[in-house]
PDB file of N, CA and C in Angstrom:
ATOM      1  N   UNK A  29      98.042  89.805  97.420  1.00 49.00           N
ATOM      2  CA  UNK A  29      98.246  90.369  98.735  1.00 49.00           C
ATOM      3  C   UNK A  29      98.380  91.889  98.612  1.00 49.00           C
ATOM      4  N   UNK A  30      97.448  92.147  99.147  1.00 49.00           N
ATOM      5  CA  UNK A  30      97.576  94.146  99.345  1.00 49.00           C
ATOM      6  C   UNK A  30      98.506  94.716 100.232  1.00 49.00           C
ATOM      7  N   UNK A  31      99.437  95.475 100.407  1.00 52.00           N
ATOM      8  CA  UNK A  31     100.322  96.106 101.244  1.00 52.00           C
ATOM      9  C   UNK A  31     100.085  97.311 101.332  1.00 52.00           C
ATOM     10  N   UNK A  32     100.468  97.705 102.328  1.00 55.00           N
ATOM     11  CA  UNK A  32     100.596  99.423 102.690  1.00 55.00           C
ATOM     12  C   UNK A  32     102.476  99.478 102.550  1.00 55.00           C
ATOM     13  N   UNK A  33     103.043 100.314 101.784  1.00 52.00           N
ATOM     14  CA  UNK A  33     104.684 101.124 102.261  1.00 52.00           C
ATOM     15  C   UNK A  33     104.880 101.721 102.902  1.00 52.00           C
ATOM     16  N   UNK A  34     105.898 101.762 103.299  1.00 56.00           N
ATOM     17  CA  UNK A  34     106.557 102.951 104.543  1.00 56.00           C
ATOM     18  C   UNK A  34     107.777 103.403 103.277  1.00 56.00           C
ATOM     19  N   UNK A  35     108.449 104.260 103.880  1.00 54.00           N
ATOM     20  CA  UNK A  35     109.343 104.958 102.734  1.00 54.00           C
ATOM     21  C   UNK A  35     110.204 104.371 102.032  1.00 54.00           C
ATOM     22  N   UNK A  36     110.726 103.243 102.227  1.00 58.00           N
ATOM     23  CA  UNK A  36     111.961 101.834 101.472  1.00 58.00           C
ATOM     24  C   UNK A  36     110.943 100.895 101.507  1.00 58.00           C
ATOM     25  N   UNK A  37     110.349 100.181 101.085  1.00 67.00           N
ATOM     26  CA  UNK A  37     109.908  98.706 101.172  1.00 67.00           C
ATOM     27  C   UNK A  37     110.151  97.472 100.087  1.00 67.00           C
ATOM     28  N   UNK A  38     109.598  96.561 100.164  1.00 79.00           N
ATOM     29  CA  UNK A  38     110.258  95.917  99.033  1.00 79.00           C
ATOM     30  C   UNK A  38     108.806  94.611  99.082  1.00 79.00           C
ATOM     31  N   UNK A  39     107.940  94.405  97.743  1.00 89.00           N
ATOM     32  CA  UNK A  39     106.927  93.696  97.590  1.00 89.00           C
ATOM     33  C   UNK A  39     107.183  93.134  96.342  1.00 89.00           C
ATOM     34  N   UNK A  40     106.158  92.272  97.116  1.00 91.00           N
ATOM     35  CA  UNK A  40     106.558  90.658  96.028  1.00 91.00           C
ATOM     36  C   UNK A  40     105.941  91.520  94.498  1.00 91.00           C
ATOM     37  N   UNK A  41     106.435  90.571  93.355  1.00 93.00           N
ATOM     38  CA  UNK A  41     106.169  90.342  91.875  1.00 93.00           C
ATOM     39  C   UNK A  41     104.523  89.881  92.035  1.00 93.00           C
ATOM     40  N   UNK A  42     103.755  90.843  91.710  1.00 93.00           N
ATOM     41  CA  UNK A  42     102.117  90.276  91.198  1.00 93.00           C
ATOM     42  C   UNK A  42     101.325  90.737  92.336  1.00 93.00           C
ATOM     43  N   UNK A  43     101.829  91.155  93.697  1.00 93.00           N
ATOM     44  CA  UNK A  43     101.203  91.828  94.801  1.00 93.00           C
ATOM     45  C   UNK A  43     100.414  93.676  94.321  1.00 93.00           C
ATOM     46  N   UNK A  44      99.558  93.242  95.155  1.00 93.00           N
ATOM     47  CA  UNK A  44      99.365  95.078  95.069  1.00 93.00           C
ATOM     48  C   UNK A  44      99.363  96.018  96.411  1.00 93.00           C
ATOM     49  N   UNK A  45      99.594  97.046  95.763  1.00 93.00           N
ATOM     50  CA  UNK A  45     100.529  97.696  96.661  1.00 93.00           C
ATOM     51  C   UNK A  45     100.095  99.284  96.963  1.00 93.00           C
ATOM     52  N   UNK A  46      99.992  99.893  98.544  1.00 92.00           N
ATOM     53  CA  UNK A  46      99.347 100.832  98.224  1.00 92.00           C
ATOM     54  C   UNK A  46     100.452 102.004  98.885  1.00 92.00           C
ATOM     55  N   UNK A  47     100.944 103.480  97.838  1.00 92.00           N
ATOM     56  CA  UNK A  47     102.088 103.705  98.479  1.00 92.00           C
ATOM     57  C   UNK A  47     101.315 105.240  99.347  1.00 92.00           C
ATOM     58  N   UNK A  48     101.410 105.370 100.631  1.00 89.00           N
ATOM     59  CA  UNK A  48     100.851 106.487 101.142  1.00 89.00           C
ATOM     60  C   UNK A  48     101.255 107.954 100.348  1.00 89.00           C
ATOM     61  N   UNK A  49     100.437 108.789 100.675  1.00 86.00           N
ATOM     62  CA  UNK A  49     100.244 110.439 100.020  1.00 86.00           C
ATOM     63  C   UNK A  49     100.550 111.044 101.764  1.00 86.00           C
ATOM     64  N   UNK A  50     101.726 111.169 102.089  1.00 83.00           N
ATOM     65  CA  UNK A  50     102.113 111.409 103.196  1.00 83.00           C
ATOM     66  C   UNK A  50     102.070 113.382 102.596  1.00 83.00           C
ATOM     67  N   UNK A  51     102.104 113.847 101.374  1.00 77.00           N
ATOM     68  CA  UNK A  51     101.777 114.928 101.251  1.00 77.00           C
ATOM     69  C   UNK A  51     100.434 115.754 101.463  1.00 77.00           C
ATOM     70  N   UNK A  52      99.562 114.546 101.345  1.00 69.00           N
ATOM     71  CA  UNK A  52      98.107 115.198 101.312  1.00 69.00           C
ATOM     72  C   UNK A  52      98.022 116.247 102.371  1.00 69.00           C
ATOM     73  N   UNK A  53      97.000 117.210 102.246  1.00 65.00           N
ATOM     74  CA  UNK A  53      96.905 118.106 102.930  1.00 65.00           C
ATOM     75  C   UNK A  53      95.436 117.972 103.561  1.00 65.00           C
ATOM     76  N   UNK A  54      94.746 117.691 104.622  1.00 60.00           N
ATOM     77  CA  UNK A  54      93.564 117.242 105.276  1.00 60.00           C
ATOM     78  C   UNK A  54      92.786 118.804 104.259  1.00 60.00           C
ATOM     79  N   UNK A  55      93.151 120.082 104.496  1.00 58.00           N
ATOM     80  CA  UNK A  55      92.360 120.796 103.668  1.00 58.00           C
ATOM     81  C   UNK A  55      91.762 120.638 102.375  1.00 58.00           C
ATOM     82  N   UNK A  56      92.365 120.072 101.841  1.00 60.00           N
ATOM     83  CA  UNK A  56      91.860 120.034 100.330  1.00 60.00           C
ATOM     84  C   UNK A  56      90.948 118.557 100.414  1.00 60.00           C
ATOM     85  N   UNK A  57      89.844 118.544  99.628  1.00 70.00           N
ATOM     86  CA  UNK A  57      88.698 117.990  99.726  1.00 70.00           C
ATOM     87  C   UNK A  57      88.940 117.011  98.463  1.00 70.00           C
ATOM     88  N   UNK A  58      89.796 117.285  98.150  1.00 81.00           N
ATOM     89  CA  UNK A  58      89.972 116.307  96.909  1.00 81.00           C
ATOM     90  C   UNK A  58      91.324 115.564  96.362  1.00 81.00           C
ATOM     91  N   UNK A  59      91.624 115.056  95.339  1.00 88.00           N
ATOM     92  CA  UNK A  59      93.168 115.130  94.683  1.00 88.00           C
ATOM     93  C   UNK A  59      93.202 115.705  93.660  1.00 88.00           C
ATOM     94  N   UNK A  60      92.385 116.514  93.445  1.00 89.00           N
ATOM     95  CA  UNK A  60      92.451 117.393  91.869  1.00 89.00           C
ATOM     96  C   UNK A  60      94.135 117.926  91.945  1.00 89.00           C
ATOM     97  N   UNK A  61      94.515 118.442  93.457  1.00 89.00           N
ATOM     98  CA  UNK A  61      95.271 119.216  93.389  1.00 89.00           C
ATOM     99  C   UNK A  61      97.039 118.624  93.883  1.00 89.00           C
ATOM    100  N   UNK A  62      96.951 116.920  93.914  1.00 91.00           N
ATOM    101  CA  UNK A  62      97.649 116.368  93.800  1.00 91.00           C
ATOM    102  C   UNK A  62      98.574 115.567  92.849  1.00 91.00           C
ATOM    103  N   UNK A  63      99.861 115.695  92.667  1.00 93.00           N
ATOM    104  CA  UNK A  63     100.402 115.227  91.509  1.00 93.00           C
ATOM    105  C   UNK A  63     101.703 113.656  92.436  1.00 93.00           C
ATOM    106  N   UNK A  64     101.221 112.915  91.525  1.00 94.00           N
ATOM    107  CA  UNK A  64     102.246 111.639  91.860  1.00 94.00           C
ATOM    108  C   UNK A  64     102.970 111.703  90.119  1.00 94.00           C
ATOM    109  N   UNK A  65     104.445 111.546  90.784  1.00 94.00           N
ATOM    110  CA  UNK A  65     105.723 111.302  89.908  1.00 94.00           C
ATOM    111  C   UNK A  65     106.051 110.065  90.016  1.00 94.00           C
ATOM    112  N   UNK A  66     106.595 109.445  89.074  1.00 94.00           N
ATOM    113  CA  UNK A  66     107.371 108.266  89.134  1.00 94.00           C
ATOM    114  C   UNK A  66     109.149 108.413  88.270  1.00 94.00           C
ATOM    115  N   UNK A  67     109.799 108.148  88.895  1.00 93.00           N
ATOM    116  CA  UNK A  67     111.534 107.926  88.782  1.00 93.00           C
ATOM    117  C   UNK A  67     111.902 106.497  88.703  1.00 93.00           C
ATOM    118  N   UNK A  68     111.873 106.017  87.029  1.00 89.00           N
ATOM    119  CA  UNK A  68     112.167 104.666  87.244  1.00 89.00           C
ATOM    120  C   UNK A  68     113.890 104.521  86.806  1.00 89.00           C
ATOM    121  N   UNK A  69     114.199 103.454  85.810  1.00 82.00           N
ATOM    122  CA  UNK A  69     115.556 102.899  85.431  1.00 82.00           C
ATOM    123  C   UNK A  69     116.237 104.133  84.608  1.00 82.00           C
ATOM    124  N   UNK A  70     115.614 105.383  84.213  1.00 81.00           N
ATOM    125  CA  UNK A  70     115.943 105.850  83.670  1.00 81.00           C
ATOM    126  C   UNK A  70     116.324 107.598  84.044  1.00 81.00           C
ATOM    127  N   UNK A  71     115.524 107.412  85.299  1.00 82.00           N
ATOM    128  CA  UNK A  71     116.018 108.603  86.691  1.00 82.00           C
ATOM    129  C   UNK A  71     115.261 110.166  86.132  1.00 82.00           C
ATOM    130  N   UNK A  72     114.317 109.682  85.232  1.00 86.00           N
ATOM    131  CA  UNK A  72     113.629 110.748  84.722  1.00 86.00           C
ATOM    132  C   UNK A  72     112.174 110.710  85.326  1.00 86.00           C
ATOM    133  N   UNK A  73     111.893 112.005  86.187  1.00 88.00           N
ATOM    134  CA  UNK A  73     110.254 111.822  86.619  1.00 88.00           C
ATOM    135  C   UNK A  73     109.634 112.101  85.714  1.00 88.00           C
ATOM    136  N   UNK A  74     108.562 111.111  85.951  1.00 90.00           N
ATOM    137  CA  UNK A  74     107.191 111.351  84.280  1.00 90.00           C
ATOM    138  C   UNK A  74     106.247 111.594  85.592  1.00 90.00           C
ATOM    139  N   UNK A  75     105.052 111.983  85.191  1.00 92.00           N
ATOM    140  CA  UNK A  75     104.109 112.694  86.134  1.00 92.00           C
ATOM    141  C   UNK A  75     103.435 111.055  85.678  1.00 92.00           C
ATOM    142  N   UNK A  76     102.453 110.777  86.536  1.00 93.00           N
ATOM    143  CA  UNK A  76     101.509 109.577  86.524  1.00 93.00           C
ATOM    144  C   UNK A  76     100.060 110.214  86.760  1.00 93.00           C
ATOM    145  N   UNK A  77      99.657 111.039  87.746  1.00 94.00           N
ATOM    146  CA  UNK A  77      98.446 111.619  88.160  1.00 94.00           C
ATOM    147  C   UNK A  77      98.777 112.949  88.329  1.00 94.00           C
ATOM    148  N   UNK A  78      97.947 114.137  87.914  1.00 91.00           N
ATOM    149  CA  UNK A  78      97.924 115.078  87.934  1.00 91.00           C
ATOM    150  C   UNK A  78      96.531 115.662  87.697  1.00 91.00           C
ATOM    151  N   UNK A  79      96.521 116.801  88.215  1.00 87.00           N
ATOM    152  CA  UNK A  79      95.089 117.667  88.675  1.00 87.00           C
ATOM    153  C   UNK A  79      93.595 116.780  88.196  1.00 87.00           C
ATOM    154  N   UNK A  80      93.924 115.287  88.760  1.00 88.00           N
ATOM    155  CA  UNK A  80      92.899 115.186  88.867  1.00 88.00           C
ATOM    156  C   UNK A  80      92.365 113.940  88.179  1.00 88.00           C
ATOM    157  N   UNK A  81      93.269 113.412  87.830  1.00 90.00           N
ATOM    158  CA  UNK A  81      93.442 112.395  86.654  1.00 90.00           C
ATOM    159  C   UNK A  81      95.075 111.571  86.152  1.00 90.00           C
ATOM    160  N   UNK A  82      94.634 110.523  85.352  1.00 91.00           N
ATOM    161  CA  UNK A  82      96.015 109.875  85.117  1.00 91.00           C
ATOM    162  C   UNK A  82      96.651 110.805  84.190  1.00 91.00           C
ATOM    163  N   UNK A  83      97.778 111.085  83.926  1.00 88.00           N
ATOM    164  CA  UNK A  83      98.513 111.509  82.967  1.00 88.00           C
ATOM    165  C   UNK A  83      98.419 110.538  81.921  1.00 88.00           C
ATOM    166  N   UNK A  84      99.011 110.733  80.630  1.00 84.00           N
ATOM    167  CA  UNK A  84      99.065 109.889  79.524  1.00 84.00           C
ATOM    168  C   UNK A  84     100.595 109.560  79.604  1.00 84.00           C
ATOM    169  N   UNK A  85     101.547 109.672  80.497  1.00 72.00           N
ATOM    170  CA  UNK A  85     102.558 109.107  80.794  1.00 72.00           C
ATOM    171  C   UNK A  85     102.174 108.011  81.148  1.00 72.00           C
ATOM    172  N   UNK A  86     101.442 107.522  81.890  1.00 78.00           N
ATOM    173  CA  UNK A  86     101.117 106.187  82.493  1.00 78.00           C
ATOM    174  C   UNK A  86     100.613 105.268  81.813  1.00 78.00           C
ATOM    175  N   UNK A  87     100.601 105.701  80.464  1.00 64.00           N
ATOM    176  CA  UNK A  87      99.626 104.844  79.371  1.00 64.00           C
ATOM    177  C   UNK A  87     100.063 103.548  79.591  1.00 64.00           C
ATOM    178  N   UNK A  88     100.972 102.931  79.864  1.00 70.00           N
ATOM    179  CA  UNK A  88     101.722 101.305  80.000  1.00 70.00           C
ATOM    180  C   UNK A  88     100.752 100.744  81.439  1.00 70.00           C
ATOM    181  N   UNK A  89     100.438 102.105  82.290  1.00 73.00           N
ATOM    182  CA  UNK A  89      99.714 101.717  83.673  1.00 73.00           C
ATOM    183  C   UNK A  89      98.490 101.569  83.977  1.00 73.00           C
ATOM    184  N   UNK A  90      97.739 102.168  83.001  1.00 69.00           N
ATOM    185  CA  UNK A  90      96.304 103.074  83.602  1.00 69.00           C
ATOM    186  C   UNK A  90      95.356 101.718  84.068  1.00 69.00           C
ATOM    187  N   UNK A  91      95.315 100.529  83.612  1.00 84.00           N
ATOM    188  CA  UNK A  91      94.579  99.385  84.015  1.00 84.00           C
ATOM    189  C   UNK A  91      95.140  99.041  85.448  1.00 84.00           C
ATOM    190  N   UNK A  92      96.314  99.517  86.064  1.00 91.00           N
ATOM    191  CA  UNK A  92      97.042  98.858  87.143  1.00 91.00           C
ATOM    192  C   UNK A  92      96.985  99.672  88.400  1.00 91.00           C
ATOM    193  N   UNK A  93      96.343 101.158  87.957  1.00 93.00           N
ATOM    194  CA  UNK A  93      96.764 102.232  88.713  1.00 93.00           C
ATOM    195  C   UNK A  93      95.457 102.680  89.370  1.00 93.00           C
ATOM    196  N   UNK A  94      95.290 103.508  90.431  1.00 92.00           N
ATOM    197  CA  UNK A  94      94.200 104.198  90.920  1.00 92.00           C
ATOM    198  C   UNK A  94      94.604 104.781  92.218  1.00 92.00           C
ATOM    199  N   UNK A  95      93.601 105.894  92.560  1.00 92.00           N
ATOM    200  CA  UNK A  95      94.225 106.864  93.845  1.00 92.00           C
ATOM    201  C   UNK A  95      92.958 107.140  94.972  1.00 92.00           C
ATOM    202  N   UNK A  96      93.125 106.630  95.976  1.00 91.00           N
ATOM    203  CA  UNK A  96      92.481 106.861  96.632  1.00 91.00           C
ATOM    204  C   UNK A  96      91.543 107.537  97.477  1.00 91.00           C
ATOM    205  N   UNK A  97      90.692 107.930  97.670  1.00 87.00           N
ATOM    206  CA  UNK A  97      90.418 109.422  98.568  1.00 87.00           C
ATOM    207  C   UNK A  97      91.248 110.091  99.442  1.00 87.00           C
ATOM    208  N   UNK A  98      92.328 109.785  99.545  1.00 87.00           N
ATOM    209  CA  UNK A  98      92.865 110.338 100.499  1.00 87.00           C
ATOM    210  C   UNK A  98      94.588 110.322  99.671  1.00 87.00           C
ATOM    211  N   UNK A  99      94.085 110.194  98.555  1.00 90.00           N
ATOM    212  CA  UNK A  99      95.426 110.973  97.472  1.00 90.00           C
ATOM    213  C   UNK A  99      96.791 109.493  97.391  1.00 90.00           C
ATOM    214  N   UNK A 100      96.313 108.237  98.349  1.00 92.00           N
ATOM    215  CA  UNK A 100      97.383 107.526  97.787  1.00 92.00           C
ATOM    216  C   UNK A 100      97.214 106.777  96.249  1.00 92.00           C
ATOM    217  N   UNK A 101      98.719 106.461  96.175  1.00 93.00           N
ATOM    218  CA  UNK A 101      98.387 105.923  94.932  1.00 93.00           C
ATOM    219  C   UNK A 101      98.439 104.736  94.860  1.00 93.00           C
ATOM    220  N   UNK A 102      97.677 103.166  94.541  1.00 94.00           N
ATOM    221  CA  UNK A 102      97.497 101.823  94.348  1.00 94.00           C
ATOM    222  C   UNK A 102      97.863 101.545  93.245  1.00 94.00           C
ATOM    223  N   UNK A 103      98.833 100.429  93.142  1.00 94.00           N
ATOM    224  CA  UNK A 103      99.752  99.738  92.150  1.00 94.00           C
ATOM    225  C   UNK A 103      98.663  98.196  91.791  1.00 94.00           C
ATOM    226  N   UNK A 104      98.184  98.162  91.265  1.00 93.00           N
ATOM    227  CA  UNK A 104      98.191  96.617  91.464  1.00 93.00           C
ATOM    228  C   UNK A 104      98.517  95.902  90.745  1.00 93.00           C
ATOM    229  N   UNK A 105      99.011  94.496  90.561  1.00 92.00           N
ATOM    230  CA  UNK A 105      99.590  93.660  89.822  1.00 92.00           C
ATOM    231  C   UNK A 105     101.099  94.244  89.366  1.00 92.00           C
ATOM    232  N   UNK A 106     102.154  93.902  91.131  1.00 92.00           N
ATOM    233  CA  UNK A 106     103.375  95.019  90.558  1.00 92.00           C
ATOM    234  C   UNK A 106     104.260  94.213  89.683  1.00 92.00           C
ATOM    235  N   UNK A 107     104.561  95.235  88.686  1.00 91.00           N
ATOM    236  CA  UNK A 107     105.743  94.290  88.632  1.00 91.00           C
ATOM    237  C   UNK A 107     107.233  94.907  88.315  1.00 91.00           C
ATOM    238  N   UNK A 108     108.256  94.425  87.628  1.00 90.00           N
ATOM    239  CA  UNK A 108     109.570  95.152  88.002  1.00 90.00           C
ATOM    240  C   UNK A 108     109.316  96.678  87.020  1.00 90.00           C
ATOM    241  N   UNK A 109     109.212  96.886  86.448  1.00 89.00           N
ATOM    242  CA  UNK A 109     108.821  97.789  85.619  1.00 89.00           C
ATOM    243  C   UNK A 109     108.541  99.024  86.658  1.00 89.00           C
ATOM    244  N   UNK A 110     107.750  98.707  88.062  1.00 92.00           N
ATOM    245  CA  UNK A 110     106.843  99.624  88.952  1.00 92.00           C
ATOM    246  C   UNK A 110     108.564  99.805  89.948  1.00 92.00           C
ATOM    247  N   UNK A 111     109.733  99.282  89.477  1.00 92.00           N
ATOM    248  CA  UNK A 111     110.270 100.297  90.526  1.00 92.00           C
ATOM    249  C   UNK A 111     111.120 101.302  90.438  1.00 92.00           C
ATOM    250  N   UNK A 112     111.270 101.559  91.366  1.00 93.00           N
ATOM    251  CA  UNK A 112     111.774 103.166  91.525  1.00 93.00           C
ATOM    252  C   UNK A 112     111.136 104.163  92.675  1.00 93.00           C
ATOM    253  N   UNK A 113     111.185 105.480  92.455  1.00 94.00           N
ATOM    254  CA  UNK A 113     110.796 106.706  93.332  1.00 94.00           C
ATOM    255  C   UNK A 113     109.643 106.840  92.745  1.00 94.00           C
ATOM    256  N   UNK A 114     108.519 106.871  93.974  1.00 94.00           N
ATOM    257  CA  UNK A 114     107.479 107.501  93.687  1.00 94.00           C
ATOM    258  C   UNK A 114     107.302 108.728  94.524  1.00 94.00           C
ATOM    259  N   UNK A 115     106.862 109.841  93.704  1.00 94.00           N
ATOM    260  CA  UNK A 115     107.077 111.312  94.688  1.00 94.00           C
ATOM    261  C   UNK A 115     105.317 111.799  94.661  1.00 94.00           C
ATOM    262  N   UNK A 116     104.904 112.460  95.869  1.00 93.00           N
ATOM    263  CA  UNK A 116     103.824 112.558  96.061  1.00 93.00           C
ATOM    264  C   UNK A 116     104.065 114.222  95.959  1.00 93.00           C
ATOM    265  N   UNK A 117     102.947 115.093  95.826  1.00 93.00           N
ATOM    266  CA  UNK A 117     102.726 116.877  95.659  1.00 93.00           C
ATOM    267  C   UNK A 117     101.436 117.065  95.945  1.00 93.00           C
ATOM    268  N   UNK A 118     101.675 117.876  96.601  1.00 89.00           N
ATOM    269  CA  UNK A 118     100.222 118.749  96.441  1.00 89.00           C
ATOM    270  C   UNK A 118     100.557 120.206  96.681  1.00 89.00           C
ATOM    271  N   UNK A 119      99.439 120.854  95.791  1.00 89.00           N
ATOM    272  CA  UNK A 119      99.520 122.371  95.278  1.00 89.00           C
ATOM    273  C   UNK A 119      98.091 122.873  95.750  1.00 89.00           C
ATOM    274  N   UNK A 120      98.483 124.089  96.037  1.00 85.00           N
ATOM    275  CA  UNK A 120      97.054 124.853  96.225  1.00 85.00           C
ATOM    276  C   UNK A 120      96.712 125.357  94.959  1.00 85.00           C
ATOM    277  N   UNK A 121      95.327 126.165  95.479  1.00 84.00           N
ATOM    278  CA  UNK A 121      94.526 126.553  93.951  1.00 84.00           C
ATOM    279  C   UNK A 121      95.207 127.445  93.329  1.00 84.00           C
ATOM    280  N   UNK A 122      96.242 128.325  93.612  1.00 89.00           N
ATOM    281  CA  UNK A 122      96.936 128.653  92.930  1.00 89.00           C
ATOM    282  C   UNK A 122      98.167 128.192  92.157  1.00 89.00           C
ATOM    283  N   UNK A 123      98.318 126.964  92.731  1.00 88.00           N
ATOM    284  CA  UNK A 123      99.651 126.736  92.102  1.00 88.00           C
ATOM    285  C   UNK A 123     100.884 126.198  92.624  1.00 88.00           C
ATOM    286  N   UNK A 124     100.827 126.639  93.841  1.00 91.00           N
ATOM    287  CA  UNK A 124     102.111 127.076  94.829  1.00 91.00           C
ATOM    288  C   UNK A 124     102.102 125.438  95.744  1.00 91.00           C
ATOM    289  N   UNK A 125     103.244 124.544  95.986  1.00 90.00           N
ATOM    290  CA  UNK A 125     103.298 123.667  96.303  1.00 90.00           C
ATOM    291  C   UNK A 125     103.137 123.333  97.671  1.00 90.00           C
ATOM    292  N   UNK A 126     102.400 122.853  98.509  1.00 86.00           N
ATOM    293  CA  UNK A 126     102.097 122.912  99.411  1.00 86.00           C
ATOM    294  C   UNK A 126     103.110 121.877 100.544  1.00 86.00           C
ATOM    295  N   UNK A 127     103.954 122.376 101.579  1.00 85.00           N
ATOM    296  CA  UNK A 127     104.578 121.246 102.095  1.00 85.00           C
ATOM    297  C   UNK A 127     105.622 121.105 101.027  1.00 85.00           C
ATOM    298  N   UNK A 128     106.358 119.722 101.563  1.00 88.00           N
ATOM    299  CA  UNK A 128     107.618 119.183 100.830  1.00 88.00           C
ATOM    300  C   UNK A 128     106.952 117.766 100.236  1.00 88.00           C
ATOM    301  N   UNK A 129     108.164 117.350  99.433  1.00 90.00           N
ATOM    302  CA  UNK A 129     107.384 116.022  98.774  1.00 90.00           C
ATOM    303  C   UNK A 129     107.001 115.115  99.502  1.00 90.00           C
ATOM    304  N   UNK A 130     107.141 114.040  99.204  1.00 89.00           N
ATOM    305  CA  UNK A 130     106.831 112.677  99.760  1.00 89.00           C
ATOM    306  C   UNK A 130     107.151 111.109  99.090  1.00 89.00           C
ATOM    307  N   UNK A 131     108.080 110.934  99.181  1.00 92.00           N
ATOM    308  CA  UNK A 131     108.972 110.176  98.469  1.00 92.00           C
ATOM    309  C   UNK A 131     108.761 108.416  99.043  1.00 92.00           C
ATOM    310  N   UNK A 132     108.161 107.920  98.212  1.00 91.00           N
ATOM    311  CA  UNK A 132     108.356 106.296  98.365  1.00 91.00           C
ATOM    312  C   UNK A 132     109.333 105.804  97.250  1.00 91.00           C
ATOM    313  N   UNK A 133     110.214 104.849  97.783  1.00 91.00           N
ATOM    314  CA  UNK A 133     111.165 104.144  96.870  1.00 91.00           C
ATOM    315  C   UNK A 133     110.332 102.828  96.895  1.00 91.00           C
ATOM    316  N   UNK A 134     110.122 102.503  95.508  1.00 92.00           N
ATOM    317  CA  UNK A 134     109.292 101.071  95.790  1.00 92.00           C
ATOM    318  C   UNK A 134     110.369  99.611  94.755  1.00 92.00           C
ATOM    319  N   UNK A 135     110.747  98.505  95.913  1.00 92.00           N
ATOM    320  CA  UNK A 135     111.548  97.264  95.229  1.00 92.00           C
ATOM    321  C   UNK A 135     110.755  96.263  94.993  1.00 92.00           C
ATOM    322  N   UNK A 136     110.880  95.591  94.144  1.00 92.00           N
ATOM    323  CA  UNK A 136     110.014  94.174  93.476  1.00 92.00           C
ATOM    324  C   UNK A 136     110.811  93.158  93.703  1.00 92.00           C
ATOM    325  N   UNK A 137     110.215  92.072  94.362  1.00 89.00           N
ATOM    326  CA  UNK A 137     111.599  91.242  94.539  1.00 89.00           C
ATOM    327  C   UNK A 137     110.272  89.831  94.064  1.00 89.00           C
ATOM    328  N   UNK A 138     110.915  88.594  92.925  1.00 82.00           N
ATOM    329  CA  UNK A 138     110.080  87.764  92.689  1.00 82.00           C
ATOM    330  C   UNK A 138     109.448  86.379  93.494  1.00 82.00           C
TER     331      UNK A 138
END
């Protein structure tokens, strides 16, 4: 079962799951310039996608993960491991962060 989140939600064990890029910026033509964080059990953000690509933080994910044209990020096959804060960014070509974050808390319930 595919889902869309709103900012708290809570999806089943083995569902996939798609969490909105409420940061995206309609200007930018791409996600090169978007970065998704993840904050799991351990309250430390590891970057997951960045300028343009998966990070090698996600190495446990990269078969599970993918981002959409429009900068969200798709979980699929969740499982408890996937929860926590997911924080959405986007930066212009210089650098400079565009907007405020965009924060999904995502719960796994079996």
């Amino acid at each position: 079962m595919q889902q869309q989140l709103n900012k708290d939600d809570v999806v089943r064990d083995g569902d996939e799951v798609t969490l909105p890029a409420k940061c995206f910026r309609n200007m930018m033509q791409t996600c090169e310039k978007t970065t998704w964080l993840f904050s799991g059990q351990n309250n430390t953000a590891e970057p997951l996608f960045k300028n343009g690509k998966f990070h090698p933080a996600a190495r446990n994910k990269p078969d599970r993960l993918n981002v959409t044209a429009k900068c969200s990020l798709v979980i699929k096959k969740v499982s408890v491991e996937d929860v926590g804060l997911y924080t959405c960014r986007q930066f212009d070509a210089s650098g400079k962060q565009q907007g405020s974050d965009s924060n999904v808390h995502l719960s796994v319930v079996n």
